[in-house]
Every structure is written in C-alpha cells, then in structure tokens.
Amino acid sequence: MDYSNNYSTSYGANGAADGGGFMPGEPQSSPAQGKGNYGKDTVRPLTIKQVLDAQQPYAEADFKVDGEPISQITFVGQIRSITKQPTNITYKVDDGTGLIEVKQWVEGDFSEDSMDVESSKPKLVEEGYCRVWGRLKAFNNKRHVGAHNIRPITDYNEINYHLLEATAAHLFFTRGPPSDAQTNGQKSMGTNGVNGGAQNTYTSAADSQIAGCSPLAKRVFAALKNTPQSNEGLHVQMIASTMGLPTSEVWKGAEELLGVGVIFTTVDDNTWAILDS
C-alpha cells in the first residue's frame, strides 16, 4: 500500500497484485490532484460496519468514511444467503462487524446452466467467503452495495490481510501517515514481547494484574499494547496475524486477560482493547 497524498490499495478488481486499487475502465488520478479527489477513482478497503456507518449529508451527496468521500469500496465476508432474480443476484454478506446486501446485476438471460459453464472454477456459495468490489448505494433509507465484481476467496490469508489493510487506511485518514518515530517503534515490537522477547513493557497499572498470567496471555497483552489501532481495539484475527498464532491460542490468552480485568470487549466479543487505568 502507498502512504502518499492519496491512499491506494495494492490489488485490483481481479485480486492482482499490480492492480493499484483501481477498477478496470475507471480513470486514475495523479497524486497532484490532491486528497480531495480520493473518493472519485480509487478503491477504499472497509469493514461492513464502516460501510453501514458511512455518513451522507444529503441524498445525492457522496458517502464519507473518516471524513473522506468514498466511491468504490472493497470488503471481504461470509455469504449468509444467495437470492437469484431474473435481473440480479442478491448476496447477504457478513464480516463479523455487520451484514449488508450486495446486488450484482446479470446481463442477458440468467439460468443455472449459464452459471455452470466454467464448472472447474471456485463458485460463490452460501457460508463461503468472498471479496466484493462495488459502490455503496441507498434506496428507501436502506443501504446496499452495487457490485462491480464479487469472487470467492480461496486463500484465507486474504481475510486477515484485508482487515489489516482496512485498519491501516482508517489510521492513515484519522492520524495521518506514520512518522519516523512510529515506524521505529513498530520495528522494535519484537523486543517488547510481541514476538516472544524476554523484556515486556506494560502500563504500570497492569503490571501486578498480569504478573500471575501465563506467558501466552502476556504476549497477547503486549500485542494489544504495541499494535497501532483505533479506539475500537483489535479483532482476534488481527492479533493472531500480528503474533503469528492461531486464533484459538489468542483466545486462550485473551480469556486470562479478561478474567483479571486488564482488557475489555468493544464492538463485539472478538474485539478487545486495553482498559485504561
């Protein structure tokens, strides 16, 4: 990803690494155009909660997230249901932060036979994971996403990657580009316990509370303390990705920390933040 005047993602509509975050056929802006044109021609990675909470001053205005206009968006999630109509297919997609309808319009005659032409390719199925590219729309005060492209996810690392990228974009727009000091601090995280370093630094109020916790719980606490985040804290999948551990292990450590009262749940039971002293 590129932290410049305009935030851009590192993939295209087909998931290619050289896509640059732009949809096929869309005009691309230059950095000289400035931050104000961001939402017109780039793809913003979001969670569904961010999509549902996007602000729209009036009916025809651009939606905004973190104060910045958005136009094209991308997110990942699990398909809860698929409804097929003669002119469109509606997917209900859930990413753990919210649920939204995604509508994909079908060109020409739609039939089950036409969907099986390329039977060897992965298909979109209920309870399967997908990535969506599209535009946020509102009709009768209900929001949905008009999909340009929706494809199944075959590499589940893409889910963790997306959550991290959505967080990075949120931090970029709310706190600005990372400074040299912040970068240096992130490079030294391994010596502060996130990657198993011998020396762990904690808030003074929490020292005595976590003293009797397991090494795993202390590592989870260090990850929560040292990883950049919003006031909503960190999702279990993001912590697991940062620590290089399965989510089941992160849960074990988090349950200890919840038990001693040094962390608390925020937007859901899978997202935690450190309790300020």
C-alpha positions in Angstrom: 0.0 0.0 0.0 1.1 3.5 -0.6 1.0 6.2 2.1 1.1 9.3 0.0 -1.3 12.2 -0.7 -3.8 9.6 -1.9 -4.3 6.3 -0.1 -4.3 3.4 -2.6 -4.6 -0.3 -2.1 -2.2 -2.9 -3.5 -4.7 -5.0 -5.6 -7.0 -4.6 -8.5 -10.5 -5.8 -9.2 -9.3 -9.3 -10.0 -7.1 -9.6 -7.0 -4.0 -9.0 -9.0 -1.0 -7.6 -7.0 -0.3 -5.0 -9.7 -3.9 -3.6 -9.8 -3.1 -0.5 -7.9 -6.5 -0.3 -6.3 -8.4 0.8 -9.4 -11.4 -0.8 -11.1 -11.0 -1.7 -14.8 -12.1 1.1 -17.1 -12.0 3.7 -14.3 -9.9 6.9 -14.7 -6.9 7.0 -12.4 -6.0 10.2 -10.6 -2.5 11.5 -10.2 -1.1 12.5 -6.7 -1.0 16.1 -7.9 -4.8 16.2 -7.8 -4.7 16.0 -4.1 -6.5 14.3 -1.3 -9.9 15.9 -2.1 -10.3 13.7 -5.2 -9.6 10.4 -3.4 -13.1 9.0 -3.4 -13.7 9.6 -7.1 -11.4 7.0 -8.6 -9.7 4.7 -6.0 -10.9 1.7 -4.1 -11.2 2.0 -0.3 -10.8 -1.1 1.8 -13.5 -1.1 4.6 -15.3 -3.3 7.1 -19.1 -3.7 6.7 -19.5 -1.7 9.9 -17.7 1.2 8.3 -19.9 0.9 5.3 -23.1 0.9 7.4 -21.8 3.9 9.4 -20.7 5.9 6.4 -22.1 9.5 6.5 -24.1 11.1 3.8 -25.0 14.7 4.4 -27.9 14.6 1.9 -29.5 12.2 -0.6 -27.2 12.9 -3.6 -24.0 13.5 -1.7 -21.0 11.3 -1.6 -20.8 8.9 1.3 -17.9 9.6 3.7 -15.8 7.4 6.0 -13.3 9.1 8.4 -14.3 12.4 6.8 -13.2 11.3 3.3 -15.5 10.8 0.3 -15.8 7.2 -0.9 -17.0 5.9 -4.2 -15.6 2.5 -4.9 -15.1 0.1 -2.0 -13.9 -3.4 -1.3 -14.5 -5.7 1.6 -14.5 -9.4 2.5 -17.0 -11.5 4.3 -19.1 -14.7 4.5 -22.1 -15.2 2.3 -25.1 -15.9 4.5 -27.7 -16.2 1.7 -28.0 -16.0 -2.1 -31.2 -14.9 -3.8 -31.4 -15.2 -7.5 -33.7 -13.0 -9.6 -34.2 -12.7 -13.4 -32.1 -9.5 -13.4 -29.8 -9.7 -10.4 -28.4 -11.9 -7.7 -28.5 -10.6 -4.1 -25.9 -11.8 -1.6 -26.2 -11.1 2.1 -22.6 -10.8 3.3 -21.4 -10.8 6.9 -17.8 -10.0 8.0 -18.3 -10.2 11.8 -18.8 -6.4 12.1 -22.1 -6.2 10.3 -24.3 -7.6 7.5 -25.1 -5.9 4.2 -26.8 -6.8 0.9 -24.7 -7.0 -2.2 -26.5 -6.8 -5.5 -24.9 -8.0 -8.8 -26.8 -7.3 -12.0 -27.0 -10.1 -14.5 -26.6 -9.2 -18.2 -28.7 -11.3 -20.6 -30.7 -14.3 -19.7 -29.9 -15.8 -16.3 -30.1 -19.6 -15.8 -28.4 -22.3 -13.7 -26.8 -23.7 -16.9 -25.1 -20.4 -17.6 -23.6 -20.4 -14.1 -22.1 -23.9 -14.8 -20.2 -23.0 -17.9 -16.9 -22.8 -16.0 -17.6 -25.6 -13.5 -13.9 -26.0 -12.7 -13.6 -22.5 -11.2 -14.5 -21.9 -7.5 -18.1 -20.8 -7.1 -19.9 -18.4 -4.7 -21.8 -20.5 -2.2 -23.7 -19.9 1.0 -21.4 -19.9 4.0 -18.4 -19.4 1.7 -16.1 -16.4 1.9 -16.0 -13.7 -0.9 -14.4 -10.4 -1.8 -16.6 -7.7 -3.1 -15.8 -4.6 -5.2 -18.6 -2.1 -5.8 -20.3 1.2 -4.8 -22.3 2.0 -1.8 -25.9 2.9 -2.6 -29.1 3.8 -0.7 -32.7 3.2 -1.6 -35.7 3.9 0.6 -33.3 4.6 3.5 -31.7 1.1 3.2 -28.1 0.7 2.1 -26.7 -1.9 -0.2 -23.6 -2.4 -2.4 -23.9 -2.5 -6.1 -21.2 -5.0 -7.0 -18.8 -4.5 -10.0 -17.2 -7.8 -9.1 -17.6 -10.4 -6.5 -15.5 -13.5 -6.3 -14.9 -16.4 -3.9 -11.9 -16.4 -1.5 -9.7 -19.4 -1.9 -6.7 -18.2 0.3 -8.0 -17.4 3.8 -4.9 -15.2 4.5 -6.7 -12.7 2.3 -9.3 -12.2 5.2 -6.6 -11.2 7.7 -4.8 -9.1 5.0 -8.0 -7.2 4.3 -8.7 -6.5 8.0 -5.1 -5.2 8.4 -5.4 -3.0 5.3 -8.8 -1.6 6.3 -7.2 -0.7 9.7 -4.2 0.9 8.0 -6.4 3.0 5.8 -8.5 4.1 8.8 -5.4 5.1 10.7 -4.0 7.0 7.7 -7.1 9.2 7.4 -7.6 9.7 11.1 -4.0 10.1 12.3 -2.0 10.9 9.1 0.9 9.0 7.6 3.2 7.1 10.1 6.1 9.2 11.3 9.7 8.0 11.6 9.3 7.7 15.3 6.2 5.5 14.9 8.0 3.4 12.3 11.0 2.8 14.6 8.6 1.9 17.4 6.9 -0.7 15.2 10.3 -2.2 14.2 11.2 -2.7 17.9 8.0 -4.6 18.8 9.8 -7.9 18.7 11.9 -6.8 21.8 8.8 -5.7 23.7 7.3 -9.2 23.8 5.0 -9.4 20.8 7.3 -11.9 19.1 8.4 -13.6 22.3 11.1 -11.2 23.5 12.4 -11.5 27.1 11.6 -8.0 28.1 7.9 -7.0 28.2 6.8 -3.4 28.8 3.3 -2.8 30.2 1.3 0.0 31.6 2.3 0.4 35.3 -1.3 -0.2 36.5 -1.4 -3.6 34.8 2.0 -4.9 36.0 0.7 -6.5 39.1 -2.6 -7.7 37.5 -0.9 -9.7 34.7 2.1 -10.9 36.9 0.4 -14.2 37.5 -0.8 -14.7 33.9 0.7 -17.2 31.5 3.4 -16.2 29.0 0.8 -16.5 26.3 -1.5 -14.0 28.0 1.4 -11.6 28.5 2.2 -11.8 24.8 -1.4 -11.1 23.8 -1.4 -8.1 26.1 1.9 -6.9 24.6 0.4 -7.2 21.1 -2.7 -5.2 22.1 -0.5 -2.6 23.7 2.0 -2.1 20.9 -0.1 -2.6 17.7 -1.5 0.7 16.2 -5.3 0.6 16.5 -8.4 2.7 16.7 -10.4 3.2 19.9 -12.3 0.1 19.0 -9.2 -2.0 19.7 -8.1 -5.1 17.8 -10.0 -8.0 16.3 -8.8 -11.5 17.3 -7.9 -12.2 13.6 -5.6 -9.1 13.5 -3.9 -10.1 16.8 -3.4 -13.6 15.6 -1.9 -12.3 12.3 0.4 -10.0 14.2 1.6 -12.7 16.6 1.8 -15.5 14.1 -0.5 -17.7 16.2 -3.9 -19.4 15.5 -6.9 -17.6 16.8 -7.6 -20.3 19.3 -4.4 -19.6 21.1 -5.1 -15.8 21.1 -8.5 -16.6 22.6 -6.8 -18.6 25.5 -4.6 -15.6 26.3 -7.4 -13.1 26.0 -9.6 -15.1 28.3 -7.0 -14.8 31.0 -6.7 -11.1 30.5 -10.4 -10.6 30.5 -10.5 -12.6 33.8 -8.1 -10.3 35.5 -9.8 -7.2 34.1 -6.9 -5.6 32.1 -8.8 -5.8 28.7 -12.4 -5.4 27.7 -14.6 -6.3 24.6 -15.6 -3.4 22.3 -17.7 -3.7 19.2 -18.1 -7.5 19.6 -16.9 -10.4 21.6 -14.0 -10.9 19.2 -12.5 -7.4 19.5 -10.6 -6.2 22.6 -8.9 -3.1 23.9 -6.7 -2.4 27.0 -8.6 -1.0 29.9 -7.1 2.4 30.8 -6.0 2.8 34.4 
